[in-house]
Amino acid sequence: MTHSFDPVAYNRDAWDREVENSNEWTKPVGPEVIARARAGDWSVVLIGYEPVPRDWFPAELAGADVLCLASGGGQQGPVLSAAGAAVTVLDNSPRQLDRDREVAAREGLSIHTVLGDMRDLSAFPDAGFDVVFNPVSNVFSPDLAPVWRESFRVLRPGGILMVGFMNPDVFLFDIPALEEREELIVRHRLPFSSLDLPDAERQSTYGTGPIEYSHSLTSQLGGQLAAGFTLTHFAEAPHHADATAQYMPSYFATRATKP
């Protein structure tokens, strides 16, 4: 990679390709999910297939202003909208945002979509949201401090930040050995980025997929605290689709509030 490499532009194109390749996180929810959400039977995920506990959300979701941060794909945003929230979805991928617009048009939902980098929320005013909902996506961001600062800024006092992220330890392992033989072979130093791999190896391992970055728990948890948040809840879950699930939680989730 050259010094002029733009990871945001690269990952935008990569996630557009993931939509075309029918990645599971790009498949919109169906009408039956929206119908249940309208009737009060709804759930969304931050990590893997684990529903977020309902008590992580405001007691009254109807009318709450929710920012689905780096959360395109027609999954979480439409469900929260059908449950009564006023939903804005920001995502780096135009095709992922198309998925949210598709569901909104099909179901008569009002969802505002914004194309952008999760580190830059300058499109939004201070204290404009009650909830920032950020499922596993900061693995595609080079740095996290701006994400936490901007999330804090756009939340109202008492607002809630919900985040799903990767356990950084999963990046220790050789990826072909893990995916092809289900072997956990320690290979990489942390923090790790797929940009650290030689071009040929990165292409053979990740193909045309997005660039990934591991982030330390200091960056994840400490970063939220440094931005001013108060952590209130923590959860973990095994990865839904790889061999690490036999040994360790690969997903973490946090709930934090703005005092």
Short mmCIF file of C-alpha atoms in Angstrom, two decimals:
data_model
loop_
_atom_site.label_atom_id
_atom_site.label_comp_id
_atom_site.label_asym_id
_atom_site.label_seq_id
_atom_site.Cartn_x
_atom_site.Cartn_y
_atom_site.Cartn_z
CA MET A 1 0.00 0.00 0.00
CA THR A 2 1.17 3.54 -0.76
CA HIS A 3 1.31 6.41 1.71
CA SER A 4 -1.68 7.95 -0.10
CA PHE A 5 -3.86 4.91 0.64
CA ASP A 6 -7.32 5.99 1.87
CA PRO A 7 -8.82 3.28 4.11
CA VAL A 8 -12.22 5.00 4.21
CA ALA A 9 -12.53 5.05 0.43
CA TYR A 10 -11.22 1.48 0.18
CA ASN A 11 -13.65 0.16 2.76
CA ARG A 12 -16.53 2.05 1.17
CA ASP A 13 -15.93 0.19 -2.08
CA ALA A 14 -15.30 -3.06 -0.21
CA TRP A 15 -18.63 -2.91 1.61
CA ASP A 16 -20.42 -2.05 -1.62
CA ARG A 17 -18.94 -5.28 -2.97
CA GLU A 18 -20.07 -7.14 0.14
CA VAL A 19 -23.63 -6.09 -0.70
CA GLU A 20 -23.25 -7.49 -4.20
CA ASN A 21 -21.79 -10.69 -2.70
CA SER A 22 -24.75 -11.06 -0.29
CA ASN A 23 -22.75 -10.85 2.94
CA GLU A 24 -25.16 -11.81 5.73
CA TRP A 25 -24.91 -8.34 7.30
CA THR A 26 -26.17 -6.76 4.06
CA LYS A 27 -29.45 -8.68 3.83
CA PRO A 28 -32.45 -6.56 4.87
CA VAL A 29 -35.06 -7.79 7.31
CA GLY A 30 -38.29 -9.15 5.88
CA PRO A 31 -41.85 -7.84 6.24
CA GLU A 32 -42.64 -10.27 9.05
CA VAL A 33 -39.86 -8.78 11.22
CA ILE A 34 -41.22 -5.28 10.69
CA ALA A 35 -44.77 -6.40 11.44
CA ARG A 36 -43.67 -7.90 14.75
CA ALA A 37 -41.69 -4.76 15.62
CA ARG A 38 -44.75 -2.60 15.01
CA ALA A 39 -46.64 -4.85 17.43
CA GLY A 40 -43.95 -4.40 20.09
CA ASP A 41 -42.12 -7.69 19.52
CA TRP A 42 -38.67 -6.56 18.38
CA SER A 43 -34.99 -7.19 18.92
CA VAL A 44 -31.71 -6.10 17.33
CA VAL A 45 -28.14 -7.32 17.65
CA LEU A 46 -24.87 -5.66 18.60
CA ILE A 47 -22.72 -8.81 18.59
CA GLY A 48 -23.21 -11.93 16.49
CA TYR A 49 -26.72 -13.27 16.82
CA GLU A 50 -27.21 -12.14 20.44
CA PRO A 51 -30.28 -9.90 20.93
CA VAL A 52 -29.51 -6.75 22.88
CA PRO A 53 -31.24 -6.84 26.31
CA ARG A 54 -34.33 -4.63 26.16
CA ASP A 55 -33.31 -2.85 29.36
CA TRP A 56 -30.27 -1.45 27.55
CA PHE A 57 -32.69 0.76 25.60
CA PRO A 58 -34.74 3.67 26.92
CA ALA A 59 -37.85 2.55 28.78
CA GLU A 60 -39.88 4.28 26.06
CA LEU A 61 -38.42 3.87 22.59
CA ALA A 62 -41.30 5.56 20.78
CA GLY A 63 -40.19 9.04 19.75
CA ALA A 64 -36.56 8.52 20.81
CA ASP A 65 -33.97 9.93 18.39
CA VAL A 66 -31.65 7.06 17.46
CA LEU A 67 -28.45 7.23 15.44
CA CYS A 68 -27.53 3.84 13.95
CA LEU A 69 -23.81 4.43 13.61
CA ALA A 70 -22.01 2.52 10.85
CA SER A 71 -25.11 0.33 10.91
CA GLY A 72 -26.39 0.21 7.34
CA GLY A 73 -27.74 -2.95 5.77
CA GLY A 74 -31.47 -2.71 6.36
CA GLN A 75 -31.40 -4.63 9.63
CA GLN A 76 -31.24 -2.65 12.89
CA GLY A 77 -32.44 0.75 11.65
CA PRO A 78 -35.74 -0.43 10.13
CA VAL A 79 -36.58 -2.53 13.19
CA LEU A 80 -36.01 0.39 15.56
CA SER A 81 -38.02 2.66 13.26
CA ALA A 82 -40.91 0.20 13.19
CA ALA A 83 -40.73 0.07 17.00
CA GLY A 84 -41.38 3.82 17.08
CA ALA A 85 -37.96 5.49 17.15
CA ALA A 86 -36.95 8.39 14.92
CA VAL A 87 -34.01 6.72 13.14
CA THR A 88 -30.98 8.11 11.36
CA VAL A 89 -28.52 5.67 9.78
CA LEU A 90 -24.95 6.77 9.04
CA ASP A 91 -22.79 4.38 7.04
CA ASN A 92 -19.69 4.52 4.86
CA SER A 93 -21.25 2.36 2.12
CA PRO A 94 -23.84 3.77 -0.30
CA ARG A 95 -25.09 0.27 -1.07
CA GLN A 96 -25.59 -0.50 2.61
CA LEU A 97 -27.64 2.67 2.96
CA ASP A 98 -29.63 1.58 -0.09
CA ARG A 99 -30.70 -1.45 1.93
CA ASP A 100 -32.20 0.77 4.64
CA ARG A 101 -33.97 2.89 2.04
CA GLU A 102 -35.33 -0.25 0.38
CA VAL A 103 -36.93 -1.45 3.61
CA ALA A 104 -38.21 2.04 4.44
CA ALA A 105 -39.90 2.32 1.03
CA ARG A 106 -41.32 -1.21 1.21
CA GLU A 107 -42.70 -0.78 4.73
CA GLY A 108 -43.63 2.90 4.77
CA LEU A 109 -41.01 3.77 7.37
CA SER A 110 -39.30 7.13 7.86
CA ILE A 111 -35.52 6.59 8.02
CA HIS A 112 -32.96 9.33 7.41
CA THR A 113 -29.76 8.03 5.79
CA VAL A 114 -26.38 9.80 5.76
CA LEU A 115 -23.21 8.72 3.94
CA GLY A 116 -20.12 9.24 6.07
CA ASP A 117 -17.18 8.09 8.17
CA MET A 118 -18.11 7.03 11.70
CA ARG A 119 -15.30 9.25 13.05
CA ASP A 120 -16.89 12.41 11.62
CA LEU A 121 -20.43 13.22 12.77
CA SER A 122 -20.22 16.89 11.79
CA ALA A 123 -23.44 16.46 9.80
CA PHE A 124 -25.26 16.34 13.15
CA PRO A 125 -25.73 19.04 15.81
CA ASP A 126 -24.68 18.79 19.42
CA ALA A 127 -27.08 16.86 21.68
CA GLY A 128 -29.35 15.68 18.87
CA PHE A 129 -29.80 12.02 19.79
CA ASP A 130 -31.04 9.93 22.69
CA VAL A 131 -29.28 6.75 21.54
CA VAL A 132 -26.21 5.94 19.46
CA PHE A 133 -26.39 2.30 18.37
CA ASN A 134 -23.10 0.95 16.96
CA PRO A 135 -22.97 -2.78 16.13
CA VAL A 136 -19.63 -4.40 15.29
CA SER A 137 -18.09 -1.97 12.80
CA ASN A 138 -15.23 -0.11 14.46
CA VAL A 139 -13.04 -3.02 13.34
CA PHE A 140 -13.05 -1.17 10.00
CA SER A 141 -11.96 2.17 11.48
CA PRO A 142 -8.25 3.08 11.80
CA ASP A 143 -8.74 4.90 15.11
CA LEU A 144 -11.47 5.15 17.75
CA ALA A 145 -10.92 8.29 19.82
CA PRO A 146 -12.85 10.47 17.31
CA VAL A 147 -15.72 7.96 17.32
CA TRP A 148 -16.15 8.26 21.08
CA ARG A 149 -15.72 12.05 21.12
CA GLU A 150 -18.26 12.55 18.35
CA SER A 151 -20.72 10.08 19.88
CA PHE A 152 -20.50 11.93 23.18
CA ARG A 153 -21.06 15.27 21.44
CA VAL A 154 -24.19 14.25 19.51
CA LEU A 155 -25.86 12.58 22.50
CA ARG A 156 -28.12 14.46 24.87
CA PRO A 157 -27.38 14.35 28.61
CA GLY A 158 -28.55 10.97 29.81
CA GLY A 159 -28.18 9.57 26.29
CA ILE A 160 -27.09 5.99 25.69
CA LEU A 161 -24.18 4.63 23.64
CA MET A 162 -24.37 0.94 22.72
CA VAL A 163 -21.33 -0.59 21.02
CA GLY A 164 -20.41 -4.05 19.73
CA PHE A 165 -16.77 -4.82 18.97
CA MET A 166 -14.24 -7.58 18.46
CA ASN A 167 -12.19 -9.10 21.24
CA PRO A 168 -8.71 -7.98 20.11
CA ASP A 169 -7.22 -11.36 21.01
CA VAL A 170 -8.85 -13.00 17.98
CA PHE A 171 -6.39 -11.11 15.78
CA LEU A 172 -3.49 -13.08 17.25
CA PHE A 173 -4.27 -16.08 15.10
CA ASP A 174 -3.20 -17.10 11.61
CA ILE A 175 -6.35 -16.60 9.54
CA PRO A 176 -5.96 -19.39 6.94
CA ALA A 177 -5.24 -21.93 9.70
CA LEU A 178 -8.28 -20.73 11.64
CA GLU A 179 -10.69 -20.67 8.72
CA GLU A 180 -9.47 -23.68 6.75
CA ARG A 181 -8.42 -26.11 9.51
CA GLU A 182 -9.98 -24.63 12.66
CA GLU A 183 -6.51 -24.40 14.21
CA LEU A 184 -5.61 -21.58 16.58
CA ILE A 185 -2.01 -20.74 15.68
CA VAL A 186 -0.62 -17.59 17.27
CA ARG A 187 1.04 -15.49 14.60
CA HIS A 188 0.34 -11.76 14.82
CA ARG A 189 1.41 -9.08 17.26
CA LEU A 190 -1.26 -6.73 18.55
CA PRO A 191 -2.48 -4.25 17.56
CA PHE A 192 -2.95 -5.83 14.15
CA SER A 193 -4.25 -4.54 10.84
CA SER A 194 -4.77 -6.50 7.66
CA LEU A 195 -2.69 -3.72 6.09
CA ASP A 196 0.27 -5.25 7.93
CA LEU A 197 0.15 -8.29 5.65
CA PRO A 198 2.06 -8.42 2.38
CA ASP A 199 -0.22 -7.49 -0.51
CA ALA A 200 -0.36 -11.01 -1.96
CA GLU A 201 -1.18 -12.59 1.40
CA ARG A 202 -3.80 -9.98 2.21
CA GLN A 203 -5.50 -10.56 -1.14
CA SER A 204 -5.45 -14.34 -0.75
CA THR A 205 -6.79 -14.12 2.82
CA TYR A 206 -9.22 -11.19 2.68
CA GLY A 207 -9.92 -11.10 -1.05
CA THR A 208 -11.76 -7.90 -1.93
CA GLY A 209 -13.10 -7.56 1.61
CA PRO A 210 -12.59 -4.51 3.82
CA ILE A 211 -9.43 -3.61 5.70
CA GLU A 212 -9.68 -4.62 9.37
CA TYR A 213 -8.03 -3.14 12.45
CA SER A 214 -7.72 -4.63 15.91
CA HIS A 215 -8.18 -2.17 18.77
CA SER A 216 -7.00 -2.64 22.33
CA LEU A 217 -9.39 -2.69 25.26
CA THR A 218 -7.74 0.57 26.32
CA SER A 219 -8.93 2.10 23.04
CA GLN A 220 -12.37 0.51 23.32
CA LEU A 221 -13.25 0.80 27.00
CA GLY A 222 -10.73 3.39 28.09
CA GLY A 223 -11.56 5.49 25.05
CA GLN A 224 -15.23 5.67 25.98
CA LEU A 225 -14.31 6.65 29.55
CA ALA A 226 -11.85 9.28 28.34
CA ALA A 227 -14.56 10.80 26.15
CA GLY A 228 -16.72 11.28 29.24
CA PHE A 229 -18.99 8.24 29.16
CA THR A 230 -20.03 6.19 32.17
CA LEU A 231 -20.03 2.46 31.44
CA THR A 232 -23.15 0.75 32.80
CA HIS A 233 -23.27 -2.71 31.19
CA PHE A 234 -20.92 -5.21 29.56
CA ALA A 235 -21.60 -8.45 27.66
CA GLU A 236 -19.62 -11.00 25.69
CA ALA A 237 -20.45 -13.73 23.21
CA PRO A 238 -18.68 -16.37 21.11
CA HIS A 239 -18.15 -15.67 17.43
CA HIS A 240 -21.14 -16.97 15.52
CA ALA A 241 -19.10 -18.38 12.64
CA ASP A 242 -15.56 -19.50 13.48
CA ALA A 243 -13.49 -21.89 15.57
CA THR A 244 -12.62 -19.38 18.29
CA ALA A 245 -16.13 -19.97 19.64
CA GLN A 246 -14.91 -23.22 21.22
CA TYR A 247 -12.39 -21.40 23.41
CA MET A 248 -13.17 -17.73 23.98
CA PRO A 249 -15.63 -14.90 23.53
CA SER A 250 -14.82 -13.11 20.30
CA TYR A 251 -17.41 -10.36 20.69
CA PHE A 252 -17.81 -7.74 23.40
CA ALA A 253 -20.64 -5.26 23.89
CA THR A 254 -20.89 -2.19 26.09
CA ARG A 255 -23.64 0.15 27.19
CA ALA A 256 -22.59 3.60 28.38
CA THR A 257 -24.36 6.84 29.22
CA LYS A 258 -23.55 10.51 28.86
CA PRO A 259 -23.84 12.13 32.31
#
